[in-house]
Every structure is written in C-alpha cells, then in structure tokens.
PDB file of C-alpha atoms in Angstrom:
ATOM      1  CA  UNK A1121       5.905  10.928 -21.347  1.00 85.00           C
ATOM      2  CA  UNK A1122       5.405  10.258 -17.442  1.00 92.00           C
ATOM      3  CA  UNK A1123       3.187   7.696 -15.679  1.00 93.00           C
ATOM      4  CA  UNK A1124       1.971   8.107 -12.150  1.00 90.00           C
ATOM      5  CA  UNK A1125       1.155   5.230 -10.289  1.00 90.00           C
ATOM      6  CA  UNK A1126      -0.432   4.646  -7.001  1.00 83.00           C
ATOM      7  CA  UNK A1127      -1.304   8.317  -6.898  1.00 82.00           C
ATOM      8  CA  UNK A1128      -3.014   9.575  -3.705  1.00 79.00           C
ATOM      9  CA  UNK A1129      -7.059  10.588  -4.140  1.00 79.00           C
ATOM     10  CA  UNK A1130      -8.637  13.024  -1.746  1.00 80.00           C
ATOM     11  CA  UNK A1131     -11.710  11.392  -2.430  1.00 82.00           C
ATOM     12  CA  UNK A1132     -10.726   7.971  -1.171  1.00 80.00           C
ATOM     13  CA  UNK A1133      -9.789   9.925   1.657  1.00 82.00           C
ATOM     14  CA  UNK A1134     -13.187  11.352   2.258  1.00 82.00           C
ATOM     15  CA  UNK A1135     -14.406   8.046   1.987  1.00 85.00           C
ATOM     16  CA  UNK A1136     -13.090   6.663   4.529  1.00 83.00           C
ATOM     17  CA  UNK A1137     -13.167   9.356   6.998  1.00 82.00           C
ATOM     18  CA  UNK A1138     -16.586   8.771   6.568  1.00 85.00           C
ATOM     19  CA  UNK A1139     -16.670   5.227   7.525  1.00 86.00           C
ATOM     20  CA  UNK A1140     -14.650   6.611  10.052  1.00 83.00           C
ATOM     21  CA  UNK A1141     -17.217   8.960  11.868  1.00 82.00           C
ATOM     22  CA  UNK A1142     -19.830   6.521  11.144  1.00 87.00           C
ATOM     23  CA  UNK A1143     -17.936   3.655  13.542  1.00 83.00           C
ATOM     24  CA  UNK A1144     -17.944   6.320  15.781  1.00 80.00           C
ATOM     25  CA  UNK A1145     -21.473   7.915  15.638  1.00 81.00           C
ATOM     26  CA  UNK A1146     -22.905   4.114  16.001  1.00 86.00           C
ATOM     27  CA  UNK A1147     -20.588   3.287  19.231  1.00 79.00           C
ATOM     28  CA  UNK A1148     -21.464   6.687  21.088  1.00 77.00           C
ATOM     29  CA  UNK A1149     -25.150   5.377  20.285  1.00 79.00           C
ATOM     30  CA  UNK A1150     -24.674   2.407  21.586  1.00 79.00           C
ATOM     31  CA  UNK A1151     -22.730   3.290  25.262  1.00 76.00           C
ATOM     32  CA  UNK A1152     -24.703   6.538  26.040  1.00 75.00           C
ATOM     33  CA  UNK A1153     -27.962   3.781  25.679  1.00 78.00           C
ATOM     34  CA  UNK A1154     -26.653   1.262  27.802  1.00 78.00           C
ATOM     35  CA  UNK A1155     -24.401   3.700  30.053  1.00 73.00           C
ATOM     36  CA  UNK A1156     -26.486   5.941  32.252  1.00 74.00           C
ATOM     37  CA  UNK A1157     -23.630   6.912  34.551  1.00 79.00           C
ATOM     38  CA  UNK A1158     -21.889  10.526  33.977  1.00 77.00           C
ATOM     39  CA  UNK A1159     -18.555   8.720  34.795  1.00 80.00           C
ATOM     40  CA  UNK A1160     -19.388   5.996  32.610  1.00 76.00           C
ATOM     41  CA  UNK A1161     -19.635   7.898  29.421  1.00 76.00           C
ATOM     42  CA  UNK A1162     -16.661  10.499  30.411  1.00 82.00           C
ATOM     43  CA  UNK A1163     -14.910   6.642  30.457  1.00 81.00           C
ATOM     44  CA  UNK A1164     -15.900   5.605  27.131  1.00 80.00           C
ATOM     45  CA  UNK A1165     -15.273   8.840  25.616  1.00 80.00           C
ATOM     46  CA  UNK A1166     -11.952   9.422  26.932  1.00 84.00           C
ATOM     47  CA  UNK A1167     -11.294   5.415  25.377  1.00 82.00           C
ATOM     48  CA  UNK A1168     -13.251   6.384  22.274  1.00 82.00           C
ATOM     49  CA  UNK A1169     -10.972   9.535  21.792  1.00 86.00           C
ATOM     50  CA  UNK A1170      -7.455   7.335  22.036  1.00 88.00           C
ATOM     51  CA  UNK A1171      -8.560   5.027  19.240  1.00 85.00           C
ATOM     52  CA  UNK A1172      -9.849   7.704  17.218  1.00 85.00           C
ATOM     53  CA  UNK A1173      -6.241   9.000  17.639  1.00 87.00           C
ATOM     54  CA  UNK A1174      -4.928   5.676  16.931  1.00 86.00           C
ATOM     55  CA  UNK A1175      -6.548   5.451  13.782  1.00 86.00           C
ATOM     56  CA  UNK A1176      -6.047   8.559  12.535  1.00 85.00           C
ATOM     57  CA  UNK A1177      -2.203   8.738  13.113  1.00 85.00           C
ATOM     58  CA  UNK A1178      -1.620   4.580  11.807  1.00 84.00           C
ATOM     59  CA  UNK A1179      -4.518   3.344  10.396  1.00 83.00           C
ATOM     60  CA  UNK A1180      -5.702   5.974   8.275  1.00 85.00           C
ATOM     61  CA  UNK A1181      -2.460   6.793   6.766  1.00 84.00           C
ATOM     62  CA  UNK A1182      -1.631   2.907   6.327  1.00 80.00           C
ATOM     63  CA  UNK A1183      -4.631   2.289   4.531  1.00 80.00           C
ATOM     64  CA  UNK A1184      -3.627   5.385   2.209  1.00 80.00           C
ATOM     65  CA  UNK A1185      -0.144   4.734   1.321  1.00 80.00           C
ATOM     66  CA  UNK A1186      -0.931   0.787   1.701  1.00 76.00           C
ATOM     67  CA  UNK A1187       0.722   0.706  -2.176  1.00 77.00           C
ATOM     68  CA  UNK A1188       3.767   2.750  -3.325  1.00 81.00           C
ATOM     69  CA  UNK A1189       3.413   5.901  -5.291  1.00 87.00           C
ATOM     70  CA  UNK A1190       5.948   5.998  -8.279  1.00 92.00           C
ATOM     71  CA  UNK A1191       6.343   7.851 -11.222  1.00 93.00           C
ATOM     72  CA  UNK A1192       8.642   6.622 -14.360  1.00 96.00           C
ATOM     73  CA  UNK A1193       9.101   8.736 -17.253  1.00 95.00           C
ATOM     74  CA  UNK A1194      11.920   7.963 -20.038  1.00 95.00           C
ATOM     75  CA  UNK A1195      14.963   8.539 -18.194  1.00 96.00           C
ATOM     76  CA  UNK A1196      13.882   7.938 -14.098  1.00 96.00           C
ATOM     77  CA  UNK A1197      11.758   6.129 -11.652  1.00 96.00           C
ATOM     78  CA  UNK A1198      10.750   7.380  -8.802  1.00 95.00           C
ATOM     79  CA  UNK A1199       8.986   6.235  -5.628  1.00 92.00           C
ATOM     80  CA  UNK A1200       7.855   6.879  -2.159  1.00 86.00           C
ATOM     81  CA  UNK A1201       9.691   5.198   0.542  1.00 76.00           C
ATOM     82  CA  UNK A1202       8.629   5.433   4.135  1.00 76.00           C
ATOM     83  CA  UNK A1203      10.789   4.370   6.893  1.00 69.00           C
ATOM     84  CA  UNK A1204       8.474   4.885   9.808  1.00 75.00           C
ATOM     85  CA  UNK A1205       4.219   5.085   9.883  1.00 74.00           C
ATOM     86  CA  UNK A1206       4.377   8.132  11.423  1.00 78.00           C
ATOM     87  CA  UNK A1207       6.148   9.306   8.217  1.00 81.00           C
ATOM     88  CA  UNK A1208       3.214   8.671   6.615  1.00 83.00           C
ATOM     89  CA  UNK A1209       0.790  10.312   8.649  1.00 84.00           C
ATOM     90  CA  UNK A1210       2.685  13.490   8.178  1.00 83.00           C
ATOM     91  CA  UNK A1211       2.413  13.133   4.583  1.00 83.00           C
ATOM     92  CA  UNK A1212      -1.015  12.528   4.508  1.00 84.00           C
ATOM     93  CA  UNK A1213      -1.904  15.658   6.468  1.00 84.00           C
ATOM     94  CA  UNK A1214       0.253  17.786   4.573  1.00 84.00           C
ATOM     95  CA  UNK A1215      -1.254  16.880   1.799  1.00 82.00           C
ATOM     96  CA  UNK A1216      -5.339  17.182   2.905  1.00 81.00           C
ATOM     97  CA  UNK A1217      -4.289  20.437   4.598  1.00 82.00           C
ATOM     98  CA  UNK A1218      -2.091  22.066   2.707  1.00 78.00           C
ATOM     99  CA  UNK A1219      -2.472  20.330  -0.644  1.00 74.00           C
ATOM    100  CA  UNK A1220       1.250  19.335  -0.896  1.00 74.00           C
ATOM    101  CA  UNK A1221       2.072  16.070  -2.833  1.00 71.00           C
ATOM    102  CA  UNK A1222       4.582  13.925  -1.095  1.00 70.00           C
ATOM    103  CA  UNK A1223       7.790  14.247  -2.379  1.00 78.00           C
ATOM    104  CA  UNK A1224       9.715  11.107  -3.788  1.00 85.00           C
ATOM    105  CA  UNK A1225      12.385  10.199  -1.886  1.00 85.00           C
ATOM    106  CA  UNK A1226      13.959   7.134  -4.245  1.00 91.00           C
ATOM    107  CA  UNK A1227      15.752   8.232  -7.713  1.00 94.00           C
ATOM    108  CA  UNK A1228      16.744   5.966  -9.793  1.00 97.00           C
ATOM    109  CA  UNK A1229      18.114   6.367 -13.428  1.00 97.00           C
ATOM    110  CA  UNK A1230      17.154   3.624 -15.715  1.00 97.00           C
ATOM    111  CA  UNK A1231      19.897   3.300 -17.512  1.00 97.00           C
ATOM    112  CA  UNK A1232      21.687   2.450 -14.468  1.00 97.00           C
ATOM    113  CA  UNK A1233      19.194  -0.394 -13.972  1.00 97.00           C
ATOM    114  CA  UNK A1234      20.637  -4.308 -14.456  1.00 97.00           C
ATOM    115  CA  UNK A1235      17.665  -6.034 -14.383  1.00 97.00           C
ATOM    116  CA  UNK A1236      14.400  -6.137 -12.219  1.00 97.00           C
ATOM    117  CA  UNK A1237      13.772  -9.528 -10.365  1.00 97.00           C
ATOM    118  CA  UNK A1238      10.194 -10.424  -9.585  1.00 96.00           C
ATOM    119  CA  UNK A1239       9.075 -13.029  -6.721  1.00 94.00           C
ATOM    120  CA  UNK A1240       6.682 -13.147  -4.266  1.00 92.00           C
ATOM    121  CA  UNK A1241       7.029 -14.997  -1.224  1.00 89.00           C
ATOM    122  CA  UNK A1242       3.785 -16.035   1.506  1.00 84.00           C
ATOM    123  CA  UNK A1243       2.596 -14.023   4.552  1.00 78.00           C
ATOM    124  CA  UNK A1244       0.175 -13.844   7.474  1.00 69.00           C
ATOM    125  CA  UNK A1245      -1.206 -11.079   8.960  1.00 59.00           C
ATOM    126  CA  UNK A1246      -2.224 -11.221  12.591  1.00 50.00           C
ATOM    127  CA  UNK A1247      -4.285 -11.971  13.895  1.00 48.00           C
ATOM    128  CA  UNK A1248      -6.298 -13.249  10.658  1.00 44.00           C
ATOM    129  CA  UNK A1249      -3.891 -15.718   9.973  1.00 44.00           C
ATOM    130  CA  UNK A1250      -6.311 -17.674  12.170  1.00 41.00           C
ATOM    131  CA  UNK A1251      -9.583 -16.864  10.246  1.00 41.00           C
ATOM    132  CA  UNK A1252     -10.431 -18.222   6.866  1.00 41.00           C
ATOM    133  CA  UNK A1253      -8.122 -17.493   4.215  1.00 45.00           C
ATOM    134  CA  UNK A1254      -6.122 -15.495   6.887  1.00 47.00           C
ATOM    135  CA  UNK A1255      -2.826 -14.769   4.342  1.00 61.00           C
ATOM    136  CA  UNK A1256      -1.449 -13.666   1.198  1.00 76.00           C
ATOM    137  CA  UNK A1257       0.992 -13.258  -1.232  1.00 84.00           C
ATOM    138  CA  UNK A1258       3.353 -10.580  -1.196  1.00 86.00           C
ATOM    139  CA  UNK A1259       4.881  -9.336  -5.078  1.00 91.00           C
ATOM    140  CA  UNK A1260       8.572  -8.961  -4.311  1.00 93.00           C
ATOM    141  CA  UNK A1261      10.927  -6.052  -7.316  1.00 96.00           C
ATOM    142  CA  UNK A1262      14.261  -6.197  -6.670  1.00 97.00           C
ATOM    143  CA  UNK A1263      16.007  -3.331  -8.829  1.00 97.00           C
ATOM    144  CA  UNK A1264      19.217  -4.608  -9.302  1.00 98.00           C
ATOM    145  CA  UNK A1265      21.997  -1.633 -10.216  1.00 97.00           C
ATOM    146  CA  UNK A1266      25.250  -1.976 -12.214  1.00 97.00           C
ATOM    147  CA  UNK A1267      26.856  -0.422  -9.498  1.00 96.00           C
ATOM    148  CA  UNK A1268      25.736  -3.543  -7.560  1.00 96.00           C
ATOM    149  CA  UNK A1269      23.514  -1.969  -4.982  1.00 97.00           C
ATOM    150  CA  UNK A1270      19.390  -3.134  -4.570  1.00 96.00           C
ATOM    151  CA  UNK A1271      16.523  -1.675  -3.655  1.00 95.00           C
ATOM    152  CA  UNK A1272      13.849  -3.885  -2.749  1.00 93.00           C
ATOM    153  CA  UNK A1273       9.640  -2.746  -3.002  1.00 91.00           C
ATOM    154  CA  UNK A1274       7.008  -5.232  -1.737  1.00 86.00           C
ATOM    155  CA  UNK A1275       4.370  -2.327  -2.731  1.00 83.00           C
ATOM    156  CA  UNK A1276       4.716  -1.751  -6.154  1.00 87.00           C
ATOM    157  CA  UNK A1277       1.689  -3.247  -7.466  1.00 86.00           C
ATOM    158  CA  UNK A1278      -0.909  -0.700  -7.341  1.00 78.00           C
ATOM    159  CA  UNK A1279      -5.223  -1.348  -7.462  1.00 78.00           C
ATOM    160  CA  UNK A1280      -4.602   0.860 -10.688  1.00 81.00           C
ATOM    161  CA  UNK A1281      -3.679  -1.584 -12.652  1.00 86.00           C
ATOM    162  CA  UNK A1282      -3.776   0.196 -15.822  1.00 90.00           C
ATOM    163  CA  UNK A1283      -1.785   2.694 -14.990  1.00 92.00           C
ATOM    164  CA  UNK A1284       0.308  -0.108 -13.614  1.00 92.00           C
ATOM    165  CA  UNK A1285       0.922  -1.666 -16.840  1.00 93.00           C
ATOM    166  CA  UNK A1286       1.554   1.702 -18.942  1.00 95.00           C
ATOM    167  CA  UNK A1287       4.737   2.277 -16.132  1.00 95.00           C
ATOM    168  CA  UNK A1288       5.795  -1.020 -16.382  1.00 95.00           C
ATOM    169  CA  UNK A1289       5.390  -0.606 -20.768  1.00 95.00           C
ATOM    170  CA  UNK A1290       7.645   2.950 -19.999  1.00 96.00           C
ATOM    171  CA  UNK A1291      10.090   1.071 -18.595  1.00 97.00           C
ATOM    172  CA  UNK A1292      10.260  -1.636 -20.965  1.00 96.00           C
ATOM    173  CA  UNK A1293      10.783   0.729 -24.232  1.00 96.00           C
ATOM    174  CA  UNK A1294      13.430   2.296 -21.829  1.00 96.00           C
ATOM    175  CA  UNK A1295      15.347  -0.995 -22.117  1.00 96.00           C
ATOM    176  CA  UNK A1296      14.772  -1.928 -18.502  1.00 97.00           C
ATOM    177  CA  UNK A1297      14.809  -5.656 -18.521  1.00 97.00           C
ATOM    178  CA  UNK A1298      12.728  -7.976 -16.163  1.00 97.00           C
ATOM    179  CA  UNK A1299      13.606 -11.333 -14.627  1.00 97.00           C
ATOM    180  CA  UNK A1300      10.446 -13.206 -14.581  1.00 96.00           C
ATOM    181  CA  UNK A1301      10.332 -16.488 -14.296  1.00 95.00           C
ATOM    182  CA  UNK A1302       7.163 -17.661 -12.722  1.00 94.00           C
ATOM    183  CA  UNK A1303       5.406 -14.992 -15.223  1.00 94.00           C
ATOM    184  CA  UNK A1304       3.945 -12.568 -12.374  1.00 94.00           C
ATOM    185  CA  UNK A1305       4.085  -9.470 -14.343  1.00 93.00           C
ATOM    186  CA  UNK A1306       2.043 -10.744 -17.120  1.00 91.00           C
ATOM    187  CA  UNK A1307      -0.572 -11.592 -14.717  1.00 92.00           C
ATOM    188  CA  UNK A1308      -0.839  -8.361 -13.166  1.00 90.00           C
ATOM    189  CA  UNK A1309      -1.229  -6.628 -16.308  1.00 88.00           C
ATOM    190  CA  UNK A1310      -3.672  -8.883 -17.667  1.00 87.00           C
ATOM    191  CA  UNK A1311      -5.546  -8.521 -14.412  1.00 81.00           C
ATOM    192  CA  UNK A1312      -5.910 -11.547 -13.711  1.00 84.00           C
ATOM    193  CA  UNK A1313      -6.113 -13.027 -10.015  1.00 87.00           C
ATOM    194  CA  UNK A1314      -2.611 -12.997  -8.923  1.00 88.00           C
ATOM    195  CA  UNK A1315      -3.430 -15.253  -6.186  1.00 85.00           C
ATOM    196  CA  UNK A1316      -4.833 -17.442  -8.241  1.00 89.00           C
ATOM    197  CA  UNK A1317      -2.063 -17.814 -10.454  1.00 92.00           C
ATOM    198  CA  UNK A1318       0.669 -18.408  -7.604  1.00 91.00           C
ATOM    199  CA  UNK A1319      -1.203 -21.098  -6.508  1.00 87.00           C
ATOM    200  CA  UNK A1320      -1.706 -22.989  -9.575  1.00 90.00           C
ATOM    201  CA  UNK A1321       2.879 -21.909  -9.435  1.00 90.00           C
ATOM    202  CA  UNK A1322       3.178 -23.811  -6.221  1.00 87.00           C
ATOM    203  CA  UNK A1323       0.570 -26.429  -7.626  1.00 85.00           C
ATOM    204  CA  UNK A1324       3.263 -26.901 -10.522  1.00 82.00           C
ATOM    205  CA  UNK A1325       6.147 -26.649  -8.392  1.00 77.00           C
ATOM    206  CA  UNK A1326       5.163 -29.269  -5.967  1.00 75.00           C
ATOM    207  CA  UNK A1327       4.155 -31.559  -8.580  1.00 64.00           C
ATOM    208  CA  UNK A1328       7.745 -31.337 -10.112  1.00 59.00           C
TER     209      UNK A1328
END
C-alpha cells in the first residue's frame, strides 16, 4: 500500500494561470484607456512584463508547492524538500512541460523513526500582519531518528486532508509513534478548524 499526499494537479495549475492572464488582460485595459502616449504604454508594458516574470518564477511555483508532497508506504516516507524558490520553479516547469514528477529528495525508513513530535508555534506574514486577522499558525513534525538526527517539516499538512489522514493511519500500523500532546493530529484528521482549536489550547494554557 502507498499514500500520496500533497500531490501536484495540472488542473490547479490551469486555474490559476488563468487568474493569472485575467489580472493581466484587466490592467492592459485599464493603462492603454487612461495612457494615450506611445512611451507611456511601452512603460507599462515593459513594468507589466517584470511582474509577470516575477510571478511566474516565485509566486506561481510558491502557491503550488505551498504544502509538501510525501508519499509513505509500509517501509518509507518520503517528501519534497526545497532549499531555494527557484528550486521550485524548475520543478514546476518540468513537470507542465515535460510531464516529469518531482523527485523526492528526503528518505526516511520508518523503522528508523523514534517518535514524531507535533507543535505549532504563531506567525505573521507581511505585510498582512497589519490587516485583520493578519497571522497564523504554523503545524510544526519533528521526525526524531534513533540515530539522533531531525528533520523538521512546517508543510506537512496538506488541503487533502483525507489523504492526509490515510498517510498518517500508514504510518501508525507501521509502528511510527506520535508525540502529541496538545492533540493537533486528531484535529486535522477530523477536519476540524485547526485554528480554532489552538486557540481554545492557548485559551486553556493561559488560564492554567
């Protein structure tokens, strides 16, 4: 038995290159009305053509690979780890233009797993930190080895959650044992709001 999770769709993809051209087609609208000037519109384009690259070489590929793809079966887990963005965007375009699945870089044999730690820990991104309800929570899994060694994911939730829960199940009948003691798993796989339930942890926490 295997379980994919997080797994790459090139209809998401689709998707939002669509949204994509759309911000575009509206904003050429919009300038070549209220510009009338040749220079002015050679301007805007040559602007609108560095954010399109922007987007397409960080945003795009971000949004994509914004979760970790992993794959468990009975005797390994494996994941996607990406050191750099740009790492990204050259898996993403291998795989819409030459239909090659990223390859997982991360190994690890479960029965050289200790235990799994779960946490989470508070975060802001910028700038909506300053706009209403500006931040998060971020779902920490710590793999600890017996060799000592740890390897940390922040990703490993995916929107999938049931395929979520039938990797995390693998692992479990595997004899991979999780440390959880503010009960995060069992509110991810009972989809509930995770959110939600951290803040009713610090409500408790605070309290005590």
């Amino acid at each position: 038995m295997k379980v994919t999770v997080g797994k790459i769709k090139k209809r998401k993809i689709i998707l939002l290159n669509f949204v994509i051209l759309l911000f575009v087609v509206w904003w050429l609208g919009v300038f070549f009305i209220m510009y009338k000037h040749f220079y002015e519109r050679i301007m805007f384009f040559g602007v609108l053509i560095i954010i399109l690259l922007l987007i397409y070489s960080f945003v795009l590929p971000g949004i994509v690979f914004a979760n970790t793809m992993w794959e468990v079966d009975q005797k390994y887990l494996r994941y996607i780890y990406f050191d750099k963005n740009l790492d990204k965007a050259r898996y993403l375009y291998s795989f819409l233009f030459k239909n090659k699945y990223p390859r997982y870089q991360i190994n690890l044999k479960l029965s050289q797993i200790d235990f799994v730690q779960i946490s989470y820990y508070r975060y802001s991104f910028y700038p909506s930190k300053y706009l209403v309800d500006g931040s998060g929570y971020k779902i920490v899994f710590k793999f600890n080895m017996l060799d000592g060694s740890q390897y940390i994911i922040e990703n490993f939730v995916s929107h999938d959650r049931e395929s979520f829960k039938q990797g995390i199940e693998l692992m479990k009948k595997q004899g991979v044992r999780f440390v959880d003691p503010y009960h995060l798993l069992k509110a991810l796989c009972s989809n509930k709001d995770i959110n939600l339930h951290i803040a009713l942890v610090e409500k408790e926490k605070n309290h005590d």
